[in-house]
CSV table of C-alpha atoms in Angstrom, one decimal:
chain,number,residue,atom,x,y,z
A,53,MET,CA,-17.0,20.5,15.2
A,54,THR,CA,-17.3,21.0,11.6
A,55,LEU,CA,-14.4,18.7,11.1
A,56,ARG,CA,-15.8,15.9,13.3
A,57,ARG,CA,-19.1,16.5,11.6
A,58,GLU,CA,-17.5,16.0,8.2
A,59,PHE,CA,-15.4,13.3,9.2
A,60,ARG,CA,-18.4,11.2,10.4
A,61,SER,CA,-20.6,12.3,7.3
A,62,ARG,CA,-17.9,10.4,4.9
A,63,LEU,CA,-17.7,7.5,7.1
A,64,ARG,CA,-21.5,6.9,7.1
A,65,THR,CA,-21.6,7.5,3.3
A,66,LEU,CA,-22.2,4.3,1.5
A,67,TRP,CA,-20.4,2.5,4.4
A,68,PRO,CA,-21.7,-0.9,3.6
A,69,VAL,CA,-20.5,-0.7,0.1
A,70,LYS,CA,-17.2,0.6,1.3
A,71,MET,CA,-16.8,-2.0,4.0
A,72,ILE,CA,-17.7,-5.0,1.8
A,73,GLY,CA,-15.7,-3.6,-1.1
A,74,THR,CA,-12.5,-3.3,0.9
A,75,ILE,CA,-12.9,-6.8,2.3
A,76,VAL,CA,-13.6,-8.4,-0.9
A,77,GLY,CA,-10.8,-6.4,-2.7
A,78,MET,CA,-8.1,-7.4,-0.2
A,79,THR,CA,-9.1,-10.9,-0.4
A,80,ALA,CA,-8.9,-11.0,-4.2
A,81,PHE,CA,-5.5,-9.2,-3.9
A,82,PHE,CA,-4.1,-11.9,-1.6
A,83,VAL,CA,-5.6,-14.8,-3.6
A,84,VAL,CA,-3.7,-13.7,-6.7
A,85,TYR,CA,-0.7,-12.4,-5.1
A,86,PHE,CA,-0.1,-15.7,-3.3
A,87,ARG,CA,-0.9,-17.6,-6.6
A,88,LEU,CA,1.7,-15.7,-8.2
A,89,LEU,CA,4.4,-15.9,-5.5
A,90,ASN,CA,4.1,-19.8,-5.3
A,91,HIS,CA,3.7,-20.6,-8.7
A,92,PRO,CA,6.2,-18.3,-10.9
A,93,LEU,CA,6.1,-19.0,-14.5
A,94,TYR,CA,9.7,-17.8,-15.3
A,95,PRO,CA,13.0,-18.0,-13.6
A,96,MET,CA,13.3,-15.9,-10.6
A,97,THR,CA,15.5,-12.7,-10.9
A,98,ILE,CA,17.3,-11.2,-7.7
A,99,VAL,CA,17.0,-7.5,-7.1
A,100,PRO,CA,20.4,-6.1,-6.3
A,101,ARG,CA,20.8,-4.2,-3.1
A,102,THR,CA,22.1,-0.7,-3.4
A,103,ALA,CA,24.0,1.7,-1.0
A,104,ILE,CA,20.7,2.6,0.6
A,105,ASP,CA,20.1,-1.0,1.7
A,106,ARG,CA,23.8,-0.9,3.3
A,107,LEU,CA,22.8,2.2,5.2
A,108,ILE,CA,19.4,0.9,6.7
A,109,ALA,CA,20.2,-1.6,9.5
A,110,PHE,CA,17.9,-4.5,10.2
A,111,ARG,CA,15.1,-3.6,12.6
A,112,PRO,CA,12.7,-6.5,13.7
A,113,GLU,CA,11.0,-3.7,15.9
A,114,ALA,CA,9.7,-2.2,12.6
A,115,LEU,CA,7.4,-5.1,12.0
A,116,PRO,CA,4.3,-3.5,13.6
A,117,LEU,CA,4.8,-0.6,11.4
A,118,TYR,CA,5.0,-3.0,8.4
A,119,LEU,CA,2.0,-4.5,9.3
A,120,SER,CA,0.1,-1.3,10.0
A,121,LEU,CA,-0.4,-1.0,6.2
A,122,TRP,CA,-3.5,-3.1,6.7
A,123,ILE,CA,-4.8,-0.4,9.0
A,124,TYR,CA,-3.6,2.4,6.7
A,125,VAL,CA,-5.2,1.3,3.7
A,126,PRO,CA,-8.7,0.9,4.6
A,127,LEU,CA,-8.6,4.5,5.7
A,128,ALA,CA,-8.8,5.9,2.3
A,129,PRO,CA,-12.3,4.1,1.2
A,130,ALA,CA,-13.5,4.8,4.4
A,131,LEU,CA,-13.3,8.7,3.7
A,132,LEU,CA,-14.8,8.5,0.2
A,133,LYS,CA,-17.5,11.2,0.2
A,134,ASN,CA,-19.8,10.3,-2.9
A,135,ARG,CA,-20.7,7.6,-5.5
A,136,ARG,CA,-18.3,9.0,-8.0
A,137,GLU,CA,-15.2,8.5,-5.4
A,138,VAL,CA,-16.6,5.0,-4.4
A,139,THR,CA,-16.7,4.1,-8.1
A,140,VAL,CA,-13.2,5.4,-9.0
A,141,TYR,CA,-11.2,4.3,-6.0
A,142,PRO,CA,-11.7,0.5,-6.6
A,143,ILE,CA,-11.1,0.9,-10.2
A,144,ALA,CA,-7.8,2.6,-9.7
A,145,ALA,CA,-6.8,0.2,-7.0
A,146,PHE,CA,-7.5,-2.7,-9.6
A,147,VAL,CA,-5.4,-0.9,-12.2
A,148,LEU,CA,-2.6,-0.6,-9.5
A,149,SER,CA,-2.9,-4.3,-8.5
A,150,ALA,CA,-3.1,-5.5,-12.2
A,151,ILE,CA,0.0,-3.6,-13.2
A,152,GLY,CA,1.9,-5.1,-10.2
A,153,PHE,CA,0.6,-8.8,-11.0
A,154,LEU,CA,1.6,-8.3,-14.7
A,155,VAL,CA,5.2,-7.5,-13.4
A,156,PHE,CA,5.1,-10.4,-11.3
A,157,LEU,CA,3.9,-12.7,-13.8
A,158,PHE,CA,6.3,-12.2,-16.5
A,159,TRP,CA,9.1,-10.9,-14.6
A,160,PRO,CA,9.2,-12.9,-11.0
A,161,THR,CA,11.7,-11.2,-8.8
A,162,ALA,CA,13.1,-11.8,-5.1
A,163,VAL,CA,15.3,-9.9,-2.6
A,164,PRO,CA,18.8,-11.2,-2.0
A,165,ALA,CA,19.3,-13.8,0.7
A,166,SER,CA,20.1,-12.4,4.1
A,167,GLU,CA,22.7,-13.8,6.6
A,168,ILE,CA,20.4,-13.0,9.5
A,169,ASP,CA,19.5,-15.8,11.9
A,170,TRP,CA,15.9,-15.7,11.6
A,171,SER,CA,15.4,-18.1,14.4
A,172,ARG,CA,16.6,-15.1,16.7
A,173,HIS,CA,13.6,-13.0,15.4
A,174,PRO,CA,10.7,-15.3,15.4
A,175,SER,CA,7.9,-12.5,14.5
A,176,VAL,CA,9.9,-11.7,11.5
A,177,ALA,CA,10.6,-15.2,10.8
A,178,PHE,CA,7.0,-16.1,10.6
A,179,LEU,CA,6.5,-13.1,8.0
A,180,LYS,CA,9.2,-14.7,6.1
A,181,ALA,CA,7.4,-18.1,6.0
A,182,VAL,CA,4.0,-16.6,5.1
A,183,ASP,CA,5.1,-13.9,2.7
A,184,ALA,CA,8.3,-15.3,1.1
A,185,SER,CA,10.8,-13.0,-0.7
A,186,GLY,CA,9.3,-13.2,-4.1
A,187,ASN,CA,7.1,-10.6,-5.8
A,188,ALA,CA,9.5,-8.0,-4.8
A,189,PHE,CA,9.7,-5.7,-7.8
A,190,PRO,CA,7.7,-3.3,-7.5
A,191,SER,CA,7.0,-3.4,-3.7
A,192,MET,CA,3.0,-3.4,-3.6
A,193,HIS,CA,3.3,-2.8,0.2
A,194,VAL,CA,5.0,0.4,-0.8
A,195,ALA,CA,2.7,1.0,-3.9
A,196,PHE,CA,-0.6,0.8,-1.9
A,197,ALA,CA,0.8,2.8,1.0
A,198,VAL,CA,1.7,5.8,-1.5
A,199,PHE,CA,-1.5,5.3,-3.1
A,200,THR,CA,-3.3,5.4,0.0
A,201,SER,CA,-1.3,8.5,1.1
A,202,VAL,CA,-2.4,10.3,-2.0
A,203,TRP,CA,-6.0,9.6,-1.5
A,204,LEU,CA,-5.8,10.6,2.0
A,205,ALA,CA,-3.9,13.8,1.8
A,206,ARG,CA,-6.8,14.9,-0.6
A,207,SER,CA,-9.7,13.9,1.8
A,208,LEU,CA,-8.0,15.3,4.8
A,209,ARG,CA,-7.4,18.7,3.0
A,210,GLU,CA,-11.1,18.6,1.9
A,211,ILE,CA,-12.3,17.9,5.4
A,212,GLY,CA,-10.1,20.8,6.9
A,213,ALA,CA,-7.8,18.7,8.8
A,214,GLY,CA,-4.8,20.7,10.5
A,215,ARG,CA,-1.4,20.3,9.3
A,216,LEU,CA,-0.3,17.9,11.9
A,217,ILE,CA,-2.9,15.3,11.0
A,218,ARG,CA,-2.1,15.7,7.2
A,219,ALA,CA,1.7,15.5,8.0
A,220,LEU,CA,1.0,12.3,10.0
A,221,ASN,CA,-0.5,10.7,7.0
A,222,PHE,CA,2.9,11.4,5.0
A,223,LEU,CA,4.8,10.3,8.0
A,224,TRP,CA,2.9,7.0,8.2
A,225,CYS,CA,3.3,6.3,4.5
A,226,LEU,CA,7.2,6.9,4.8
A,227,GLY,CA,7.4,4.9,8.1
A,228,ILE,CA,5.7,1.9,6.2
A,229,ALA,CA,8.3,2.3,3.3
A,230,TYR,CA,11.2,2.4,5.6
A,231,SER,CA,9.8,-0.7,7.4
A,232,THR,CA,9.9,-2.9,4.1
A,233,LEU,CA,13.7,-2.0,4.2
A,234,ALA,CA,14.0,-2.5,8.0
A,235,THR,CA,12.6,-5.9,7.8
A,236,ARG,CA,14.4,-7.1,4.9
A,237,GLN,CA,11.3,-7.7,3.0
A,238,HIS,CA,12.3,-5.4,0.1
A,239,VAL,CA,15.4,-3.7,-1.2
A,240,ALA,CA,15.4,0.1,-2.2
A,241,LEU,CA,14.7,-0.5,-5.8
A,242,ASP,CA,11.6,-2.1,-5.0
A,243,VAL,CA,10.6,0.6,-2.7
A,244,LEU,CA,11.2,3.2,-5.5
A,245,ALA,CA,9.4,1.2,-8.2
A,246,GLY,CA,6.3,0.7,-5.9
A,247,ALA,CA,6.3,4.5,-4.8
A,248,VAL,CA,6.2,5.4,-8.6
A,249,LEU,CA,3.6,3.0,-9.2
A,250,GLY,CA,1.5,4.2,-6.3
A,251,VAL,CA,1.8,8.0,-7.6
A,252,MET,CA,1.4,6.9,-11.3
A,253,VAL,CA,-2.1,5.4,-10.6
A,254,GLY,CA,-3.2,7.6,-7.6
A,255,LEU,CA,-2.9,11.1,-9.0
A,256,PRO,CA,-4.5,10.5,-12.4
A,257,ALA,CA,-7.6,8.9,-10.7
A,258,LEU,CA,-7.9,12.1,-8.6
A,259,LEU,CA,-7.2,14.4,-11.3
A,260,TRP,CA,-10.1,12.6,-13.4
A,261,ILE,CA,-12.6,13.0,-10.4
A,262,ALA,CA,-11.5,16.7,-10.1
A,263,GLN,CA,-12.1,17.0,-13.8
A,264,ALA,CA,-15.4,15.4,-13.8
A,265,GLY,CA,-16.6,17.4,-10.8
A,266,SER,CA,-15.8,20.7,-12.3
A,267,SER,CA,-17.4,19.8,-15.5
A,268,ARG,CA,-20.8,19.4,-13.8
């Protein structure tokens, strides 16, 4: 019961702020993302495939896992427990986005063309039509998955979640990263850069919160 009570308490904490902030943040992200995607300022660089990309087969059934990021990401802000976290989290998410967007602005990238007949996979073809192969490096899909995983890991540990739930958090993040390769939205170098970006921004933000709390 303690776990459920803590979980409900966190969901209720500043919930209008968290809900509106998440919606506004995601909307602003996509506005800038697609602006950069559709209006690159510099010539496009193709990110090369590696041996890892050749090992991972195209799997159209991985599309739901890919799209599940937009269910996964809101879980982190939903479990923020106080005003300090509700303040720091969007700042960190903004920094994460800004770094990715600056890379996209000055170094537009795309994944290599694929020989796959997309007409045989209409659901993935629709994704390709909406989210073209640009804005590849770093993968913001993976960056936000890792960023979310880091924040959720802390929240789940604090509320006393069991090992299974905490492992599922890690596996969900890993699955999203895999899905970016299996759907051919990204290549391994994009995924690696996105993971590094997510950790590079997520961990310092949590460390700052911990230090600020201990100094009181």
